Coordinates of C-alpha atoms in Angstrom, one line a residue:
M1 CA 39.7 -48.3 90.6
C2 CA 36.1 -47.9 91.3
G3 CA 33.3 -45.7 92.5
I4 CA 32.1 -45.9 96.1
A5 CA 29.2 -44.4 98.1
G6 CA 27.3 -45.1 101.3
W7 CA 24.7 -43.8 103.7
T8 CA 24.4 -44.3 107.4
D9 CA 21.4 -43.0 109.4
F10 CA 20.8 -43.9 113.1
K11 CA 17.3 -42.4 113.1
N12 CA 15.6 -43.8 110.0
N13 CA 15.4 -47.1 108.2
I14 CA 17.2 -46.3 104.9
S15 CA 17.5 -49.8 103.5
K16 CA 14.3 -49.4 101.5
Q17 CA 15.2 -46.0 100.0
E18 CA 15.5 -47.7 96.6
A19 CA 15.1 -44.7 94.4
A20 CA 17.8 -42.6 96.1
I21 CA 20.2 -45.6 96.4
N22 CA 19.8 -46.4 92.7
R23 CA 20.2 -42.8 91.7
M24 CA 23.5 -42.7 93.6
S25 CA 24.7 -45.9 92.1
V26 CA 23.9 -44.7 88.5
T27 CA 26.1 -41.6 88.9
L28 CA 29.1 -43.9 89.6
Y29 CA 28.6 -46.1 86.6
N30 CA 31.5 -44.6 84.5
R31 CA 33.9 -45.1 87.4
G32 CA 33.0 -48.8 87.6
P33 CA 31.4 -50.0 84.4
D34 CA 32.1 -53.7 85.0
E35 CA 30.1 -54.6 88.1
G36 CA 27.9 -53.2 90.8
G37 CA 26.9 -54.2 94.3
F38 CA 25.0 -53.1 97.4
Y39 CA 25.1 -53.8 101.2
R40 CA 22.0 -53.0 103.2
T41 CA 21.1 -53.0 106.8
P42 CA 18.3 -50.8 108.4
C43 CA 20.8 -48.1 109.2
T44 CA 23.6 -48.5 106.6
V45 CA 23.8 -48.8 102.9
L46 CA 27.1 -49.3 101.0
I47 CA 27.2 -48.9 97.2
H48 CA 30.0 -50.0 94.8
R49 CA 30.7 -49.8 91.1
R50 CA 33.7 -51.8 90.0
L51 CA 36.4 -51.4 87.3
V52 CA 38.0 -54.8 87.2
V53 CA 41.8 -54.6 87.4
V54 CA 43.0 -57.3 89.7
D55 CA 41.4 -60.7 90.5
P56 CA 38.1 -60.5 88.7
D57 CA 36.4 -63.4 90.5
N58 CA 37.6 -62.8 94.1
G59 CA 37.7 -59.0 94.3
K60 CA 33.9 -58.3 94.1
Q61 CA 32.5 -55.6 96.4
P62 CA 31.0 -54.8 98.8
M63 CA 33.4 -57.3 100.4
Y64 CA 32.4 -59.0 103.7
L65 CA 34.5 -60.6 106.5
T66 CA 33.4 -62.1 109.8
D67 CA 35.9 -63.0 112.6
D68 CA 35.7 -63.6 116.3
K69 CA 35.5 -59.8 116.9
S70 CA 32.8 -58.6 114.5
S71 CA 31.3 -58.7 111.0
Y72 CA 32.6 -56.1 108.5
A73 CA 31.4 -54.8 105.1
M74 CA 33.7 -52.7 103.0
V75 CA 33.7 -50.6 99.8
Y76 CA 37.0 -49.5 98.4
N77 CA 38.4 -47.4 95.6
G78 CA 42.1 -47.6 94.9
E79 CA 45.2 -49.8 94.6
L80 CA 47.6 -51.1 97.3
Y81 CA 51.1 -51.4 96.1
N82 CA 52.4 -53.4 99.1
T83 CA 49.6 -56.0 98.9
E84 CA 51.9 -59.1 99.0
D85 CA 53.9 -57.7 101.9
L86 CA 50.7 -57.2 103.9
R87 CA 49.3 -60.6 102.9
K88 CA 52.4 -62.4 104.1
E89 CA 52.2 -60.6 107.5
L90 CA 48.5 -61.4 107.8
V91 CA 49.0 -65.1 106.9
E92 CA 51.6 -65.3 109.7
K93 CA 48.9 -64.0 112.1
G94 CA 46.4 -66.7 111.0
H95 CA 44.4 -65.0 108.2
T96 CA 43.4 -67.0 105.1
F97 CA 42.6 -65.7 101.6
T98 CA 40.5 -66.9 98.8
G99 CA 42.0 -64.8 96.0
H100 CA 44.9 -62.4 95.3
S101 CA 43.1 -59.0 95.3
D102 CA 44.2 -56.0 97.3
T103 CA 40.6 -55.6 98.4
E104 CA 40.7 -58.8 100.4
V105 CA 44.0 -57.8 102.0
L106 CA 42.6 -54.4 102.9
I107 CA 39.5 -55.7 104.8
H108 CA 41.7 -58.3 106.6
S109 CA 44.1 -55.5 107.5
Y110 CA 41.3 -53.5 109.0
A111 CA 40.0 -56.5 110.9
Q112 CA 43.5 -57.2 112.3
W113 CA 44.7 -53.7 113.1
G114 CA 41.7 -51.4 113.0
T115 CA 42.6 -47.7 112.5
D116 CA 46.3 -48.6 112.7
C117 CA 46.1 -50.4 109.4
L118 CA 46.5 -47.0 107.7
E119 CA 50.1 -46.8 108.9
R120 CA 50.9 -50.0 107.0
L121 CA 49.3 -49.1 103.6
N122 CA 51.3 -48.0 100.6
G123 CA 48.9 -47.0 97.9
I124 CA 46.1 -44.8 96.7
Y125 CA 42.8 -45.4 98.4
A126 CA 39.4 -44.1 99.6
F127 CA 37.4 -46.7 101.5
A128 CA 34.7 -47.2 104.1
V129 CA 34.1 -50.2 106.5
W130 CA 30.9 -50.8 108.4
D131 CA 31.5 -52.6 111.7
E132 CA 28.2 -54.4 112.5
K133 CA 29.0 -55.2 116.1
E134 CA 30.3 -51.7 117.0
Q135 CA 27.8 -50.0 114.8
T136 CA 30.5 -47.7 113.4
L137 CA 31.4 -46.5 109.9
F138 CA 35.2 -46.1 109.4
M139 CA 36.3 -43.9 106.4
A140 CA 39.8 -43.2 105.2
R141 CA 41.6 -41.4 102.3
D142 CA 45.2 -42.0 101.2
R143 CA 48.1 -39.8 102.4
I144 CA 48.5 -37.7 99.3
G145 CA 44.8 -37.4 98.3
V146 CA 45.0 -39.3 94.9
K147 CA 41.6 -40.8 95.5
P148 CA 38.5 -38.6 96.4
F149 CA 36.2 -39.0 99.4
F150 CA 33.4 -36.5 99.8
F151 CA 30.8 -36.6 102.5
Y152 CA 27.6 -34.9 103.8
P153 CA 27.0 -35.0 107.5
Y154 CA 23.6 -34.3 109.1
D155 CA 21.8 -35.0 112.4
K156 CA 22.4 -38.7 113.2
G157 CA 23.4 -39.4 109.6
I158 CA 26.1 -39.2 107.0
I159 CA 26.3 -39.8 103.2
F160 CA 29.6 -40.3 101.4
A161 CA 30.8 -40.8 97.8
S162 CA 33.6 -40.6 95.4
Q163 CA 31.9 -37.8 93.6
I164 CA 29.9 -34.7 94.4
K165 CA 27.2 -35.6 91.9
T166 CA 26.6 -38.8 93.8
L167 CA 25.9 -36.9 97.0
L168 CA 23.6 -34.6 95.0
A169 CA 21.7 -37.6 93.8
N170 CA 20.4 -38.1 97.3
P171 CA 17.3 -35.9 98.1
L172 CA 18.8 -34.9 101.5
V173 CA 21.6 -33.0 99.8
M174 CA 20.6 -29.7 98.3
P175 CA 22.6 -28.1 95.3
Q176 CA 23.2 -24.9 97.1
I177 CA 26.3 -22.7 97.1
D178 CA 26.9 -20.0 99.7
E179 CA 29.2 -17.0 99.6
N180 CA 32.3 -19.0 100.7
G181 CA 31.6 -21.5 97.9
L182 CA 31.5 -18.6 95.4
K183 CA 34.8 -17.3 96.7
E184 CA 36.3 -20.7 96.2
L185 CA 35.0 -20.9 92.6
F186 CA 35.9 -17.4 91.5
Y187 CA 39.0 -16.5 93.5
L188 CA 40.7 -19.9 94.1
G189 CA 39.3 -22.1 91.2
P190 CA 40.2 -24.5 89.8
G191 CA 41.8 -25.1 93.1
R192 CA 39.8 -25.8 96.3
S193 CA 40.6 -25.4 99.9
G194 CA 41.3 -28.9 101.4
G195 CA 38.1 -30.4 102.8
N196 CA 35.8 -28.0 101.0
G197 CA 33.2 -29.6 98.7
I198 CA 32.0 -26.1 97.4
F199 CA 28.3 -27.0 97.7
K200 CA 26.8 -26.1 101.1
G201 CA 27.2 -28.9 103.6
I202 CA 29.5 -31.0 101.4
E203 CA 32.9 -31.7 102.9
E204 CA 35.9 -33.9 102.0
L205 CA 38.3 -36.0 103.9
K206 CA 41.6 -34.3 103.4
P207 CA 44.7 -36.2 102.3
G208 CA 45.9 -38.3 105.2
E209 CA 42.7 -38.2 107.2
F210 CA 40.2 -40.8 108.5
G211 CA 36.8 -40.4 110.0
I212 CA 34.6 -42.5 112.4
F213 CA 30.9 -42.1 112.4
S214 CA 28.8 -43.6 115.2
K215 CA 25.7 -42.8 117.2
N216 CA 27.8 -40.3 119.1
G217 CA 28.5 -38.4 115.9
L218 CA 31.5 -37.8 113.5
T219 CA 35.1 -37.7 114.5
V220 CA 37.8 -36.8 111.9
K221 CA 41.5 -37.2 112.6
K222 CA 44.8 -36.7 110.8
Y223 CA 46.9 -39.9 110.6
W224 CA 49.7 -38.6 108.3
A225 CA 51.3 -35.2 107.7
L226 CA 54.6 -34.0 106.3
T227 CA 57.0 -33.5 109.2
A228 CA 60.4 -31.8 109.0
K229 CA 63.3 -34.2 109.7
E230 CA 67.0 -33.9 109.4
H231 CA 68.3 -35.1 106.0
T232 CA 71.3 -37.2 106.9
D233 CA 72.3 -38.7 103.5
N234 CA 75.2 -37.2 101.6
L235 CA 74.8 -36.2 98.0
E236 CA 75.8 -39.6 96.6
Q237 CA 73.4 -41.4 98.9
T238 CA 70.7 -38.9 98.1
I239 CA 71.1 -39.6 94.4
E240 CA 71.0 -43.3 95.0
K241 CA 68.0 -43.2 97.2
T242 CA 66.1 -40.9 94.9
R243 CA 66.7 -43.4 92.1
F244 CA 65.7 -46.4 94.2
L245 CA 62.4 -44.8 95.5
I246 CA 61.3 -43.7 92.1
T247 CA 62.2 -47.0 90.5
D248 CA 60.6 -49.1 93.2
A249 CA 57.4 -47.0 93.2
I250 CA 57.0 -47.5 89.4
K251 CA 57.7 -51.2 89.5
R252 CA 55.1 -51.7 92.3
Q253 CA 52.5 -49.9 90.2
L254 CA 52.8 -52.1 87.1
V255 CA 50.8 -54.9 88.7
S256 CA 47.6 -55.5 86.8
D257 CA 45.5 -58.4 85.5
V258 CA 44.2 -56.2 82.6
P259 CA 46.1 -54.3 79.8
L260 CA 48.4 -51.5 81.0
C261 CA 50.1 -48.6 79.1
C262 CA 52.0 -45.5 79.9
F263 CA 51.6 -41.8 79.1
L264 CA 54.6 -40.5 77.3
S265 CA 55.1 -36.8 76.6
G266 CA 58.9 -36.9 76.1
G267 CA 59.4 -35.0 79.3
L268 CA 61.6 -36.2 82.2
D269 CA 58.9 -37.7 84.4
S270 CA 56.9 -39.7 81.8
S271 CA 60.1 -40.8 80.2
I272 CA 61.4 -42.2 83.5
I273 CA 58.2 -44.2 84.0
S274 CA 58.1 -45.4 80.5
K275 CA 61.7 -46.5 80.5
I276 CA 61.4 -48.5 83.8
A277 CA 58.0 -50.0 82.7
A278 CA 59.5 -51.0 79.2
D279 CA 62.4 -52.7 80.9
E280 CA 60.1 -54.7 83.2
Y281 CA 57.9 -55.6 80.2
K282 CA 60.9 -56.7 78.2
E283 CA 62.0 -59.0 81.0
A284 CA 58.6 -60.6 80.9
G285 CA 58.7 -61.0 77.1
K286 CA 56.2 -58.2 76.5
R287 CA 56.3 -54.9 74.7
L288 CA 55.1 -51.7 76.4
T289 CA 52.5 -49.4 74.7
T290 CA 52.9 -45.7 75.2
Y291 CA 50.5 -42.9 74.3
S292 CA 50.9 -39.1 73.7
V293 CA 48.3 -36.4 72.8
N294 CA 48.5 -33.5 70.3
Y295 CA 46.1 -31.3 68.4
E296 CA 45.3 -30.9 64.7
D297 CA 47.8 -28.5 63.0
N298 CA 49.3 -27.6 66.3
E299 CA 52.9 -27.5 65.0
S300 CA 51.8 -24.7 62.6
Y301 CA 50.6 -22.5 65.4
F302 CA 53.0 -23.4 68.2
K303 CA 54.7 -20.4 70.0
K304 CA 57.4 -20.7 72.6
S305 CA 56.7 -19.4 76.1
V306 CA 58.3 -19.5 79.6
F307 CA 55.9 -22.4 80.5
Q308 CA 56.2 -24.3 77.2
P309 CA 59.6 -23.7 75.7
D310 CA 59.4 -26.3 73.0
S311 CA 57.3 -28.9 71.3
D312 CA 57.0 -32.5 72.5
Y313 CA 57.1 -34.4 69.2
K314 CA 60.8 -35.0 68.7
Y315 CA 61.3 -36.0 72.3
I316 CA 58.4 -38.5 72.2
K317 CA 59.9 -40.1 69.0
L318 CA 63.3 -40.2 70.6
M319 CA 62.0 -41.9 73.8
S320 CA 59.7 -44.3 72.0
E321 CA 62.6 -45.5 69.8
Y322 CA 64.9 -45.7 72.8
I323 CA 62.6 -48.0 74.8
N324 CA 61.1 -49.8 71.8
S325 CA 57.6 -49.0 72.8
E326 CA 54.6 -49.4 70.6
H327 CA 53.7 -45.8 70.5
K328 CA 50.3 -44.3 69.6
E329 CA 49.7 -40.6 69.1
V330 CA 46.2 -39.3 69.7
I331 CA 45.4 -36.3 67.6
L332 CA 42.4 -34.2 68.9
D333 CA 40.5 -31.9 66.6
N334 CA 39.8 -28.5 68.0
I335 CA 36.0 -28.4 67.5
S336 CA 35.7 -31.7 69.5
L337 CA 37.9 -30.2 72.2
A338 CA 35.5 -27.3 72.5
D339 CA 32.4 -29.5 72.3
S340 CA 33.7 -31.6 75.2
L341 CA 34.1 -28.6 77.6
P342 CA 30.6 -29.3 79.2
D343 CA 31.4 -33.0 79.5
A344 CA 34.6 -32.2 81.3
A345 CA 32.9 -29.9 83.7
M346 CA 30.2 -32.5 84.4
A347 CA 33.0 -35.1 85.0
R348 CA 34.7 -32.8 87.5
D349 CA 31.4 -31.7 89.1
L350 CA 32.9 -28.2 89.2
P351 CA 34.5 -25.6 86.9
G352 CA 38.0 -26.9 86.1
M353 CA 40.9 -26.3 83.8
A354 CA 38.9 -25.8 80.6
D355 CA 40.6 -27.3 77.5
I356 CA 43.2 -29.0 79.8
D357 CA 40.4 -31.0 81.2
S358 CA 38.5 -31.7 78.0
S359 CA 41.6 -32.8 76.2
L360 CA 42.5 -35.3 78.9
L361 CA 38.9 -36.5 78.9
L362 CA 39.1 -37.2 75.1
F363 CA 42.6 -38.6 75.5
C364 CA 41.6 -41.1 78.2
R365 CA 38.5 -42.0 76.2
K366 CA 40.7 -43.0 73.3
I367 CA 43.1 -45.0 75.4
K368 CA 40.2 -46.8 77.1
E369 CA 39.4 -48.4 73.7
K370 CA 42.3 -50.8 74.3
F371 CA 43.5 -50.3 77.8
T372 CA 42.1 -50.3 81.3
V373 CA 45.2 -49.0 83.3
A374 CA 47.6 -46.2 82.5
V375 CA 50.6 -44.9 84.4
S376 CA 51.4 -41.1 84.4
G377 CA 54.1 -38.7 85.6
E378 CA 52.0 -36.2 87.6
C379 CA 53.3 -34.6 90.7
A380 CA 57.1 -34.7 90.3
D381 CA 57.2 -31.0 89.6
E382 CA 55.5 -30.1 92.9
I383 CA 57.7 -32.2 95.1
F384 CA 61.1 -31.8 93.3
G385 CA 60.8 -28.1 92.4
G386 CA 60.0 -28.4 88.7
Y387 CA 58.0 -25.2 88.2
P388 CA 59.5 -21.8 87.2
W389 CA 58.2 -20.1 90.4
Y390 CA 60.6 -22.2 92.5
H391 CA 63.5 -20.7 90.7
N392 CA 62.4 -17.1 90.2
K393 CA 63.9 -15.1 93.1
D394 CA 61.7 -12.1 92.2
I395 CA 58.5 -14.0 93.1
L396 CA 59.7 -16.8 95.4
F397 CA 59.2 -14.8 98.6
E398 CA 56.0 -13.0 97.6
E399 CA 53.2 -13.8 100.0
C400 CA 50.8 -15.2 97.5
F401 CA 50.0 -18.3 95.5
P402 CA 52.8 -18.1 92.9
W403 CA 50.6 -19.4 90.1
S404 CA 48.0 -16.8 90.7
R405 CA 49.8 -13.7 91.9
S406 CA 47.2 -11.2 90.7
L407 CA 43.4 -11.3 91.4
E408 CA 42.6 -8.4 89.1
I409 CA 41.1 -10.4 86.3
R410 CA 39.2 -12.7 88.7
S411 CA 37.6 -9.6 90.3
G412 CA 37.0 -7.9 87.0
I413 CA 34.8 -10.5 85.5
L414 CA 32.3 -10.3 88.4
K415 CA 29.7 -7.6 88.8
D416 CA 30.6 -5.0 91.4
G417 CA 29.5 -6.0 94.9
F418 CA 28.5 -9.5 93.9
I419 CA 31.1 -11.0 96.2
N420 CA 32.8 -9.1 99.0
G421 CA 36.1 -10.0 100.7
G422 CA 37.4 -12.3 97.9
E423 CA 41.0 -11.1 98.2
E424 CA 41.0 -11.3 101.9
Y425 CA 39.7 -14.9 101.6
V426 CA 42.6 -15.8 99.3
R427 CA 45.1 -14.3 101.7
E428 CA 43.6 -16.2 104.6
K429 CA 43.9 -19.5 102.7
Y430 CA 47.5 -18.7 101.8
S431 CA 48.3 -17.9 105.4
E432 CA 46.6 -21.1 106.7
T433 CA 48.7 -23.2 104.3
V434 CA 52.0 -21.6 105.2
S435 CA 51.4 -21.6 108.9
G436 CA 50.9 -25.4 108.7
T437 CA 54.4 -25.9 107.5
S438 CA 56.8 -28.0 109.6
Y439 CA 60.3 -26.6 109.9
L440 CA 63.7 -27.4 111.5
D441 CA 65.4 -24.9 113.7
T442 CA 68.4 -25.3 111.5
D443 CA 66.6 -24.3 108.2
D444 CA 68.0 -21.2 106.7
K445 CA 65.8 -18.6 105.0
L446 CA 65.8 -20.3 101.6
N447 CA 65.2 -23.8 102.8
R448 CA 62.4 -22.6 105.1
R449 CA 60.7 -20.9 102.2
M450 CA 61.1 -24.0 100.1
R451 CA 59.3 -26.0 102.7
E452 CA 56.5 -23.4 102.5
M453 CA 56.5 -23.7 98.7
F454 CA 56.3 -27.4 99.0
M455 CA 53.2 -27.2 101.1
L456 CA 51.6 -24.6 98.8
N457 CA 52.3 -26.7 95.7
T458 CA 51.3 -30.1 97.2
E459 CA 48.1 -28.8 99.0
W460 CA 46.9 -26.7 96.1
F461 CA 48.4 -27.0 92.7
M462 CA 49.0 -30.8 93.0
Q463 CA 45.5 -31.4 94.4
T464 CA 44.0 -29.6 91.4
L465 CA 46.0 -31.8 89.0
L466 CA 45.1 -35.0 90.9
D467 CA 41.4 -33.9 90.9
R468 CA 41.7 -33.5 87.1
K469 CA 43.4 -36.8 86.5
D470 CA 41.0 -38.8 88.7
R471 CA 37.8 -37.3 87.3
M472 CA 38.7 -37.2 83.6
S473 CA 40.2 -40.7 83.6
M474 CA 37.5 -42.3 85.7
A475 CA 34.7 -40.7 83.7
T476 CA 35.9 -43.0 80.9
G477 CA 36.5 -46.0 83.0
L478 CA 40.3 -45.7 82.8
E479 CA 42.5 -46.2 85.9
V480 CA 45.5 -43.9 85.9
R481 CA 48.3 -44.4 88.4
V482 CA 50.8 -41.7 89.6
P483 CA 54.0 -43.3 91.0
F484 CA 55.5 -39.9 92.0
C485 CA 52.7 -39.7 94.6
D486 CA 54.2 -42.6 96.6
H487 CA 54.3 -41.1 100.1
R488 CA 57.9 -42.4 100.6
I489 CA 59.1 -40.2 97.7
V490 CA 57.1 -37.2 99.0
E491 CA 58.5 -37.5 102.5
Y492 CA 62.0 -37.9 101.3
A493 CA 61.7 -34.9 98.9
Y494 CA 60.2 -32.7 101.6
N495 CA 63.3 -33.1 103.8
M496 CA 65.9 -32.8 101.0
P497 CA 67.9 -29.6 101.2
W498 CA 67.2 -27.3 98.3
E499 CA 70.8 -27.3 97.1
M500 CA 70.5 -31.0 96.6
K501 CA 67.0 -31.0 95.1
A502 CA 68.0 -28.2 92.7
L503 CA 71.3 -29.8 91.9
D504 CA 73.4 -27.8 89.4
G505 CA 70.8 -25.0 89.7
R506 CA 68.3 -27.0 87.6
E507 CA 64.6 -27.7 88.2
K508 CA 64.4 -31.3 89.5
G509 CA 68.2 -31.4 89.5
I510 CA 68.4 -34.4 91.8
V511 CA 66.1 -36.5 89.6
R512 CA 68.0 -35.6 86.5
E513 CA 71.3 -36.7 88.2
A514 CA 69.6 -39.9 89.4
M515 CA 68.6 -40.8 85.8
K516 CA 71.9 -40.1 84.0
G517 CA 72.8 -43.2 82.0
I518 CA 69.3 -44.5 82.3
L519 CA 67.7 -42.0 79.9
P520 CA 69.2 -40.3 76.9
D521 CA 70.9 -37.0 77.7
E522 CA 68.5 -35.1 75.5
I523 CA 65.7 -36.1 77.9
V524 CA 67.7 -35.8 81.1
F525 CA 68.5 -32.2 80.3
R526 CA 65.3 -31.2 78.6
K527 CA 63.7 -28.1 80.1
K528 CA 60.3 -28.5 81.8
S529 CA 57.4 -28.6 79.4
P530 CA 53.8 -28.9 80.7
Y531 CA 50.8 -30.9 79.4
P532 CA 50.3 -29.8 75.8
K533 CA 47.7 -27.2 74.9
T534 CA 46.1 -26.4 71.6
H535 CA 47.5 -23.3 69.8
N536 CA 45.0 -23.5 67.0
P537 CA 42.8 -20.3 66.7
I538 CA 39.8 -22.5 65.7
F539 CA 39.5 -23.6 69.4
M540 CA 39.4 -20.1 70.7
E541 CA 36.8 -19.1 68.1
C542 CA 34.6 -21.9 69.1
V543 CA 34.8 -20.9 72.8
R544 CA 34.2 -17.3 71.9
N545 CA 31.0 -18.2 70.1
R546 CA 29.8 -20.3 73.0
V547 CA 30.4 -17.4 75.4
K548 CA 28.5 -15.0 73.2
S549 CA 25.5 -17.4 73.1
I550 CA 25.4 -17.5 76.9
Q551 CA 25.7 -13.8 77.0
N552 CA 22.6 -13.5 74.8
D553 CA 20.6 -16.0 76.9
N554 CA 18.4 -13.8 79.1
N555 CA 17.6 -16.9 81.3
S556 CA 21.2 -17.6 82.2
V557 CA 22.0 -17.1 85.9
L558 CA 25.4 -15.7 84.7
S559 CA 23.7 -12.5 83.7
D560 CA 23.3 -11.8 87.5
I561 CA 26.9 -12.6 88.2
I562 CA 29.2 -11.7 85.3
N563 CA 30.5 -8.3 84.1
W564 CA 30.1 -9.0 80.4
Q565 CA 32.0 -5.9 79.4
T566 CA 35.1 -7.3 81.0
V567 CA 34.6 -10.7 79.5

């Protein structure tokens, strides 16, 4: 994984804009602490910061390629999981390679197939290619949106980057937020509308989009979208294919030239990944390391809830012993958790998920001491119906985001009249998402709604979690892979009838059935439990004191915005 940025301007010579270019590069340092590089022409600059994972010597960027058609320069953030398949196909077409990096395969793929190369890629990626002959900048983002790609278009120019802060480091981009940006923050946050960079003028390639910038301007197109198709597999075949797709995705994502570990919470998803990874490691004569996170004295204060029915500890111990992993538990203290809230917000560039962000930031920082790559179980709940709102018939058909059904608290913390039309804005975003759902004529009412829920969860809730995972991990120079985001799994799950997906009336029922005999029954049948939160009152007291100090700061802009009585 890496940090990328670039700047194309067809009116001005930008190659000597050293101060702006260097400021942009510095903001990407945490994403790529191992190496840095630049590509410059009078109209285009490409910036790269590298986290070395595969082929240290031959994967340097920006990467260059010249063939009989043109000369190309590329910056790339991500991992391809079908690198060897593509390399074989390219060799048959006459391409030669100096190393074994996916970066080299990607630039050759673009030279061979152009835009159509995207159809062949299996992976997570955000990249840009400058075509010197055509004078075009090609930009692309992976199908699911695991890797970020923000951009700022202006007259005859465009600036792009992995992070919003990198764009703001360029003097052409002003840190301004308009009313729509405020509605996003206060009424939809920590989620964001797809394509919206919150700051005025900053946009984002949506998942499955590419862009081409030339002297004629910017064109953005969709190259992938979820499409309703008939599910023709019977139950036995569906179980078998679900098992194969998950297992294959995990195995593909274990490739690394640097130390790799797994997150292990004792839940179904992380246990599946850890089990398959441990088996692969055992075959290679190695032992897998797993990590979990908890908080000081958390067991003393833990209280059951609908979203967190039980503690993780006994399940982590069970799984670690079952797969014989070298397990390491990271215990976070609550004062450090509160102290890291500003760092987490800066890593995300926006208000996020509070202690859920800061704890992941501290967790990743600890893992980075010994590992460069980790594998995590995000996104299975969104695509296989793991959340309670999929199964609660009282809220399933409500026309709202199921995780944020009431806007009363959000409205109440703002001064009267500060933002107008916030609730209408949310309803509009909900309707836009639902109206973009692909159905079959044969879908009954329940399956039609489940397709809508799939879109709501993957375009909103899942994107928020992917934002969190990318920013918090990359802020520490740790690469985190998410096998359940393999687009083959997502496509298959989208078209799976609900009665199969929720087999036996269980959340992620089909996944549980597919993993019977592979995992212990206690794990297979464990109820969904989310990323752990602190229950220690010390944390809330720290936060409360911080809020009071801001309230007493007469120079804080929040005094113009916030209804302190409600807070």
